[in-house]
CSV table of C-alpha atoms and ligand atoms in Angstrom, one decimal:
chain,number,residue,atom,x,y,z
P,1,UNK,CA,76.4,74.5,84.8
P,2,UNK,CA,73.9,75.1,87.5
P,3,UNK,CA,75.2,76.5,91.1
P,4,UNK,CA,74.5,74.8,93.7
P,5,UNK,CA,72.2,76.7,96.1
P,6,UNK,CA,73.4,75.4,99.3
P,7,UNK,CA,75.2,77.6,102.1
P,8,UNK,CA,76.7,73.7,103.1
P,9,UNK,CA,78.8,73.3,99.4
P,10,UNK,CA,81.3,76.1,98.8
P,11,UNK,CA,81.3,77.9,95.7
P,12,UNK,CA,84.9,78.8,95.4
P,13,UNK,CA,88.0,75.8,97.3
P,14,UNK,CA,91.4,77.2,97.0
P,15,UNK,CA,93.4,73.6,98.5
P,16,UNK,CA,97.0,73.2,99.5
P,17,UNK,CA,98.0,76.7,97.0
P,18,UNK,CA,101.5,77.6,96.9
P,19,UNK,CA,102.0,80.6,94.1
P,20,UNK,CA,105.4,82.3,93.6
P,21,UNK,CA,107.2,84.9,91.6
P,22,UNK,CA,110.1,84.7,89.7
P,23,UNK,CA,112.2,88.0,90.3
P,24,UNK,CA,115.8,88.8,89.2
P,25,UNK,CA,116.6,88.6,93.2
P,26,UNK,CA,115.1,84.7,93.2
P,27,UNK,CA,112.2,83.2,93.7
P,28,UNK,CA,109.4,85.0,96.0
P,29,UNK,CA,106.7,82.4,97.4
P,30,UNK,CA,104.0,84.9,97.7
P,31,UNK,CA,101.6,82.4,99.1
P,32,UNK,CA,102.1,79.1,100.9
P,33,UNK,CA,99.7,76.3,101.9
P,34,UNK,CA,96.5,78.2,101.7
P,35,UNK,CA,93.4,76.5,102.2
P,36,UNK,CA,90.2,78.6,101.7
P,37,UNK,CA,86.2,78.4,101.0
P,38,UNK,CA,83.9,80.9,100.1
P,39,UNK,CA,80.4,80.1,99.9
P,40,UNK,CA,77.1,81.3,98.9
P,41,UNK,CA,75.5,83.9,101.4
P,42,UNK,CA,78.6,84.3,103.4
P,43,UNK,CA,80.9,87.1,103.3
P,44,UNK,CA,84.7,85.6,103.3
P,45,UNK,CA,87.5,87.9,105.1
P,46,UNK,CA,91.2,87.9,104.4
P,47,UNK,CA,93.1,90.8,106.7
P,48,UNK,CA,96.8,91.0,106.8
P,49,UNK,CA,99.7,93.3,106.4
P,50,UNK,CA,101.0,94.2,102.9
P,51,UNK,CA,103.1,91.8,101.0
P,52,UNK,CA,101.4,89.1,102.6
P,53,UNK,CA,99.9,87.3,100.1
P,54,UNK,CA,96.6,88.9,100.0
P,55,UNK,CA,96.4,89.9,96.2
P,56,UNK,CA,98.2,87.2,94.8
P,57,UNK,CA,95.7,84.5,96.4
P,58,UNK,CA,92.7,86.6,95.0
P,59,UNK,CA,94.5,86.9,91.5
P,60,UNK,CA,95.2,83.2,91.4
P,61,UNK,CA,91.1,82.8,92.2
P,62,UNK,CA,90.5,84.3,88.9
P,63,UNK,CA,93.1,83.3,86.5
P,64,UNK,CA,94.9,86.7,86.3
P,65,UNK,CA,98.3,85.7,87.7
P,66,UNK,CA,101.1,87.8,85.9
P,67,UNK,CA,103.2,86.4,83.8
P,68,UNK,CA,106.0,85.8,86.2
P,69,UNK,CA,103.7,84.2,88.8
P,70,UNK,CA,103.5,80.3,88.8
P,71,UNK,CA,101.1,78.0,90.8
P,72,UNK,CA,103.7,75.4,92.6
P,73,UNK,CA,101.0,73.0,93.6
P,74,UNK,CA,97.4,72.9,95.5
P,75,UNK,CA,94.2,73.1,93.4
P,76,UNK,CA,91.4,75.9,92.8
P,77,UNK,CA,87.6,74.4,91.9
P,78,UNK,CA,85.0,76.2,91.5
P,79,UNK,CA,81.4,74.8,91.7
P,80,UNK,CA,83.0,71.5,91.5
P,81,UNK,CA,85.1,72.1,88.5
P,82,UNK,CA,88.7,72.5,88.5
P,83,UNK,CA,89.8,76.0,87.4
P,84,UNK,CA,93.6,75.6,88.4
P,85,UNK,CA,95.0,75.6,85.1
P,86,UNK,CA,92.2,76.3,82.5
P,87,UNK,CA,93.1,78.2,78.9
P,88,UNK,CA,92.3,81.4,78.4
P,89,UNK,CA,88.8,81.2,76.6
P,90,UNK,CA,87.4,79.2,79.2
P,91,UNK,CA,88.5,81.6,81.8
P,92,UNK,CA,86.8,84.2,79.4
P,93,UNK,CA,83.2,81.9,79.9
P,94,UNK,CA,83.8,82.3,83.5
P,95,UNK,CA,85.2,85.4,84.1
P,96,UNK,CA,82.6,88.2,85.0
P,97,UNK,CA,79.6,85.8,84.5
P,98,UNK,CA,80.6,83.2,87.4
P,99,UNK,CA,83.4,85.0,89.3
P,100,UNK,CA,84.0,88.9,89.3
P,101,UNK,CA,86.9,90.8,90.5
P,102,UNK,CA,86.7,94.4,92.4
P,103,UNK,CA,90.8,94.9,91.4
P,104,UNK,CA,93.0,97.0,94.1
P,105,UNK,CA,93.8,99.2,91.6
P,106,UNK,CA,90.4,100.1,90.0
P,107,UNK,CA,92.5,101.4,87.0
P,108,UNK,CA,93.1,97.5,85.8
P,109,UNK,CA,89.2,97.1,85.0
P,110,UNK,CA,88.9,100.8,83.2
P,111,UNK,CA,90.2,101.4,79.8
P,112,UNK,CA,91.3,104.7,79.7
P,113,UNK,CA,90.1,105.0,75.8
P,114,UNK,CA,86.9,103.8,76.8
P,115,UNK,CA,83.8,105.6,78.4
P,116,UNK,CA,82.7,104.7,81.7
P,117,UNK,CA,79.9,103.2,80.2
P,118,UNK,CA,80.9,101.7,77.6
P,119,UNK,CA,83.7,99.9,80.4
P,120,UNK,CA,80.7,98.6,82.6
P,121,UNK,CA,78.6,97.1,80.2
P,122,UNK,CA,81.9,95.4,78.6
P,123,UNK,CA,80.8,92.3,80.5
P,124,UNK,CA,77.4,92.1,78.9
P,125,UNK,CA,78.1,92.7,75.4
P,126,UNK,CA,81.1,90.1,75.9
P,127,UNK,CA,78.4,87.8,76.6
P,128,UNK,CA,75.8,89.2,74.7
P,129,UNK,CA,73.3,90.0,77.6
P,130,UNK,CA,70.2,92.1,76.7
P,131,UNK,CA,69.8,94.7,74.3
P,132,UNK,CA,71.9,98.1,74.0
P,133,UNK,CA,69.1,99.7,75.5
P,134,UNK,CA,68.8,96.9,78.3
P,135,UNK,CA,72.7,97.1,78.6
P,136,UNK,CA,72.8,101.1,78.9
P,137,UNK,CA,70.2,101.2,81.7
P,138,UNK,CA,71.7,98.5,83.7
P,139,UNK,CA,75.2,100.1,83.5
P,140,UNK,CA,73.2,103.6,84.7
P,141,UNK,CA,71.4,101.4,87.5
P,142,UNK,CA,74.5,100.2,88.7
P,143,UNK,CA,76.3,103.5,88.7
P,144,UNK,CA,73.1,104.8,90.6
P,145,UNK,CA,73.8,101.9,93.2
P,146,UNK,CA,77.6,102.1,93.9
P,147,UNK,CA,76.8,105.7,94.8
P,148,UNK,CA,77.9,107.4,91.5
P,149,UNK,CA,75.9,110.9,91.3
P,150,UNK,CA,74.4,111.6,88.1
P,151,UNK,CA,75.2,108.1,86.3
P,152,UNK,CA,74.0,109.6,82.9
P,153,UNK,CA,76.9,112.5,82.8
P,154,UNK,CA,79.3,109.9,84.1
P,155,UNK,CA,78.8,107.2,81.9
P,156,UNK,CA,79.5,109.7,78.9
P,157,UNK,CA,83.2,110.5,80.6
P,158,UNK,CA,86.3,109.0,80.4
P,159,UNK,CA,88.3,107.5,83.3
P,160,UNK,CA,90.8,110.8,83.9
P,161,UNK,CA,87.6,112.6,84.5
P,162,UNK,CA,86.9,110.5,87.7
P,163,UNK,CA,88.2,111.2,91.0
P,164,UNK,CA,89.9,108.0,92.3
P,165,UNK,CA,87.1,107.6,95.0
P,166,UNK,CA,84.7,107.6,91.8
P,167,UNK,CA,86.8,105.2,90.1
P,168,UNK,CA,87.1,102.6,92.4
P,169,UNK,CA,83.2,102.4,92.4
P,170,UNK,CA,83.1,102.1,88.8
P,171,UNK,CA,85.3,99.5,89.1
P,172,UNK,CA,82.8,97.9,91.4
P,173,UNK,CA,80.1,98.4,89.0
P,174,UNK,CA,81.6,96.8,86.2
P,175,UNK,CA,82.4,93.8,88.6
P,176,UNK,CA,79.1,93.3,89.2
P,177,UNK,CA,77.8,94.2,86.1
P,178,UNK,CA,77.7,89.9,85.1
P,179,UNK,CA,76.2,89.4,88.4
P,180,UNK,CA,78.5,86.7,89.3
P,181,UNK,CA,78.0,84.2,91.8
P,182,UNK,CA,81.7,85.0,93.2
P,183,UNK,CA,82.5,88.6,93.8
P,184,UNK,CA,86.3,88.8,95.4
P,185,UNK,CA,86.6,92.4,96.0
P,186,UNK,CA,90.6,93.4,96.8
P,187,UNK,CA,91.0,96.4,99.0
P,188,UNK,CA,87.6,98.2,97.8
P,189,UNK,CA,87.5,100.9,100.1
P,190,UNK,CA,90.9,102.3,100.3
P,191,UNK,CA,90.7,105.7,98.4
P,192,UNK,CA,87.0,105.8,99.7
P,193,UNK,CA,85.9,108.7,102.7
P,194,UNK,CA,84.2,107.0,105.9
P,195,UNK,CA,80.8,107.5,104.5
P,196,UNK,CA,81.5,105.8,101.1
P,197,UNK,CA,83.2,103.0,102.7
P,198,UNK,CA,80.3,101.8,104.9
P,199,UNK,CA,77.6,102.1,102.3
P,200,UNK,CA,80.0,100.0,100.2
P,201,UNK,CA,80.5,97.1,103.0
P,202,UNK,CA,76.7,97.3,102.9
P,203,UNK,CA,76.2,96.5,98.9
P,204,UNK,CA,78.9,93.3,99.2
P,205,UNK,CA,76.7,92.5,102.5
P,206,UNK,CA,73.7,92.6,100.0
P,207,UNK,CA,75.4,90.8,97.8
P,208,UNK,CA,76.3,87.9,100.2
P,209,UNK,CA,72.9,87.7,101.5
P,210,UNK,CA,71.7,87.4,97.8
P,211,UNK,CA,73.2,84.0,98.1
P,212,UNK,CA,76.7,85.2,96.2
P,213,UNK,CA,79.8,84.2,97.6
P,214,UNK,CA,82.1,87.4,98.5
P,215,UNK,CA,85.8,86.9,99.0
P,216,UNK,CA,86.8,90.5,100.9
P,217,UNK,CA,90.4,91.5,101.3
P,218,UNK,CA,91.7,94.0,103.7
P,219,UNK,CA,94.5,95.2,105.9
P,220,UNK,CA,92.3,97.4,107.7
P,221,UNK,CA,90.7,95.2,110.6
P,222,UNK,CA,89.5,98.0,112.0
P,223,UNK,CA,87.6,98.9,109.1
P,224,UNK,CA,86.3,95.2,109.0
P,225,UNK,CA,85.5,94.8,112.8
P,226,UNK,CA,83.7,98.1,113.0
P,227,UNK,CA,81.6,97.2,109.5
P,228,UNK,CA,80.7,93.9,111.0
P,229,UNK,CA,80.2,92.2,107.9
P,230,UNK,CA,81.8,89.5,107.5
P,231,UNK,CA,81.2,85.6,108.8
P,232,UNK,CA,84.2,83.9,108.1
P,233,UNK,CA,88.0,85.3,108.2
P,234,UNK,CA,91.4,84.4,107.7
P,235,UNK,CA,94.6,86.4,108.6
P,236,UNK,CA,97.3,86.3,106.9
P,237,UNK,CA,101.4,86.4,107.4
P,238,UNK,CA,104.4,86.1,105.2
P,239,UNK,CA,102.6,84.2,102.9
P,240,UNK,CA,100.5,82.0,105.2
P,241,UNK,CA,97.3,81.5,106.9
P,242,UNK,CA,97.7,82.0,110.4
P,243,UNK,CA,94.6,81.6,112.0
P,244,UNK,CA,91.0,81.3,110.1
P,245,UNK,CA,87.5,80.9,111.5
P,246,UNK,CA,84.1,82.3,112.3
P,247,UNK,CA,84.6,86.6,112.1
P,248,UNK,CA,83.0,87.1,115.4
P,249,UNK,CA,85.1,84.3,117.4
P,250,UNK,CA,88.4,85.7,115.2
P,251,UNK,CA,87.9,89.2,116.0
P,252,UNK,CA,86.8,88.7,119.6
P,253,UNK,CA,89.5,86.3,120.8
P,254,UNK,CA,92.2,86.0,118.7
P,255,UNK,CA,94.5,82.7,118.9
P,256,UNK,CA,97.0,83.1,116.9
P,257,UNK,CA,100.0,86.4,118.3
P,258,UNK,CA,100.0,88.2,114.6
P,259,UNK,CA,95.8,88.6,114.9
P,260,UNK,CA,96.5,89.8,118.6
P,261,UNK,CA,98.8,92.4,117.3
P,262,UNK,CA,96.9,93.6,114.0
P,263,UNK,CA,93.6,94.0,116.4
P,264,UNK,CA,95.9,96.0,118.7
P,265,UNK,CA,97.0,98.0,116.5
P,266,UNK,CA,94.0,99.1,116.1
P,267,UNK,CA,93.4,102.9,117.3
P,268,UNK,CA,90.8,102.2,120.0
P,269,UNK,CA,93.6,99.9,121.3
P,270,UNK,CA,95.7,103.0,121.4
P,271,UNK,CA,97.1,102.9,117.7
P,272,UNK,CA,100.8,100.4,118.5
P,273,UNK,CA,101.7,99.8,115.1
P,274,UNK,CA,103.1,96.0,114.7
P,275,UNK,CA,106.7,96.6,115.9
P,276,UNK,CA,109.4,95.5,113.0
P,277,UNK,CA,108.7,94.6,109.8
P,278,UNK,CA,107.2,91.7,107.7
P,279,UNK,CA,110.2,89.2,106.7
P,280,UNK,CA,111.8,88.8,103.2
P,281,UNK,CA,109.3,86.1,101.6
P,282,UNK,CA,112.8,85.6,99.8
P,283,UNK,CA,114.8,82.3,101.9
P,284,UNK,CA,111.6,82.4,104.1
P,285,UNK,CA,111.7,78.9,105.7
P,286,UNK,CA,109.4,77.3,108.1
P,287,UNK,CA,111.3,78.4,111.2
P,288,UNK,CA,110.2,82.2,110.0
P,289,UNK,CA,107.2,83.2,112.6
P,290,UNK,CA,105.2,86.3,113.6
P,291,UNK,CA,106.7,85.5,117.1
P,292,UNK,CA,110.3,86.3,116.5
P,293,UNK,CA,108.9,89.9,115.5
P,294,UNK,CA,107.6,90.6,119.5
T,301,ATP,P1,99.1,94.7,99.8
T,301,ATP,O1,98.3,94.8,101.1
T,301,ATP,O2,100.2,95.7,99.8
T,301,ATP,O3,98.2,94.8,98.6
T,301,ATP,P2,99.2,91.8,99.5
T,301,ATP,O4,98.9,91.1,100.8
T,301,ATP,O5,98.1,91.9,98.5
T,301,ATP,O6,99.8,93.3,99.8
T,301,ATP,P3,100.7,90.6,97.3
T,301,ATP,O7,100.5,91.7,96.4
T,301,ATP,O8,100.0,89.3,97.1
T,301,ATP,O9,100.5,91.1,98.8
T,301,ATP,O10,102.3,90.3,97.4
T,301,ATP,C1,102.8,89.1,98.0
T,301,ATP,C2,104.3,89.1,97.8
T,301,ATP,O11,104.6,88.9,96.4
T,301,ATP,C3,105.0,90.4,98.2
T,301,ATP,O12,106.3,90.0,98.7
T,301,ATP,C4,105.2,91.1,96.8
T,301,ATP,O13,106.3,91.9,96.8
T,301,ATP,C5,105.4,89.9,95.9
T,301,ATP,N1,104.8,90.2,94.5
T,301,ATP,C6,103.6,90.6,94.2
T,301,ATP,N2,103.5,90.8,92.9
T,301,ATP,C7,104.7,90.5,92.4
T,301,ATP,C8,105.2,90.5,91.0
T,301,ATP,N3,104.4,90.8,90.0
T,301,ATP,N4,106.5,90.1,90.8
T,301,ATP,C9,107.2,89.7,91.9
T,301,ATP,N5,106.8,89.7,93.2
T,301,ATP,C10,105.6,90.1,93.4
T,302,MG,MG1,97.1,93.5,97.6
């Protein structure tokens, strides 16, 4: 399967997706009508408060749904081929080749019995990419380029040797170890200091303008509108897409009241934190809106 190289034809179409949790307190639907497309060169934005539905739309991207999570309806394709419901193996063809995840918590990607190294060139020797030798130094190139000092010491260590600022660019390594056409990176800045941060946004900027398709989640749009990165964004509420569109136009003049309030909340609008609280995605109805929170 060859991707097609055209900025036109996304890579990644989540259509019509409603997922939702089973939980001893009833049914949770953690995400509701979402439409999205990530394409090649183009840097994809979610922002939205927590609970959301932020993580669960990534997860269902990539087949790694928990067990108590069930897609309702809507469809997932990717390069033209429907990825909704496939079986385990063929997600492991997929997986890390064709789409790679940057997890929220980096800890899901590292094996804690496993050397750093040994975790980021898992991806390779799953697909059997290169020689040892070719595997080590691209592992120790990567470390190099998420910004880990000395790669060689590091990629002897284990995981509890890492600071979590450390591991969550390992993690980022080993996402993009496959080089895969989609990277959806969840929340890969949050344990990282300014500095960090930015030179990160710049390597999934790189990445986008290498013609891969990055899906970036955040609830910082601060973070995001500062970095400048992204072209396309979506925000999302309780669940839903409230407003999506070009980043620029988005950040700039918001339509929709819950992206006016997250982009006032931001501190050089003073720092007003959204008043109230995000509603109980348990009984949420269609009558449930950002409004009735003002
Ligand atoms: P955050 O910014 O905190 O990461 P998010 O936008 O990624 O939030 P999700 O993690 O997708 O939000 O959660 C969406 C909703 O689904 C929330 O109400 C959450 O409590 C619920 N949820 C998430 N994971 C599970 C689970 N494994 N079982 C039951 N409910 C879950
Ligand atoms: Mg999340």
């Amino acid at each position: 399967m060859s991707v097609t190289k055209n900025a036109a034809q996304p890579l990644l179409r989540v259509r019509d997706l409603n997922v939702s949790y089973s939980t001893a307190g009833g049914d949770v639907p953690a995400v509701q009508g979402v439409n999205l497309e990530v394409r090649p060169g183009q840097m994809t934005a979610i922002v939205g408060e927590s609970g959301s539905g932020k993580t669960t739309s990534a997860m269902a991207a990539i087949g790694l749904l928990p067990s108590n999570a069930t897609i309702d309806a809507g469809t997932i394709t990717f390069d033209g081929r429907d990825i909704t419901s496939l079986r385990r193996r063929e997600w492991r063809e997929l997986r890390g080749r064709r789409i790679g995840l940057i997890p929220q918590d980096p800890n899901n990607s590292l094996n804690p019995v496993q050397t750093i190294g040994a975790s980021v060139e898992e991806g390779l020797r799953i697909h059997k990419v290169g020689t040892a030798a070719e595997r080590k130094a691209k592992a120790l190139e990567l470390l190099e380029r998420v910004g880990i000092d000395d790669p060689e010491r590091r990629y002897h260590q284990y995981p509890h040797e890492l600071s979590g600022g450390m591991a969550q660019r390992v993690a980022v390594a080993f996402a993009l170890a496959g080089d895969p056409d989609v990277v959806i990176a969840d929340e890969p800045t949050a344990s990282l200091d300014p500095e960090l941060k930015s030179s990160l946004f710049s390597l999934l900027r790189d990445i986008a303008d290498a013609d891969r398709a990055v899906l970036l989640i955040t609830h910082d749009v601060t973070e995001l509108r500062d970095a400048g990165i992204a072209d396309r964004l979506s925000a999302m509420y309780a669940s839903r897409f409230v407003e999506q569109g070009a980043a620029s136009t988005v950040l700039e003049h918001p339509h929709d009241p819950y992206t006016r309030a997250l982009l006032a909340a931001l501190p050089s609008g003073g720092m007003v934190p959204i008043p109230g609280f995000p509603p109980s995605l348990v009984d949420l109805d269609d009558s449930v809106t950002f409004e009735s929170r003002l």
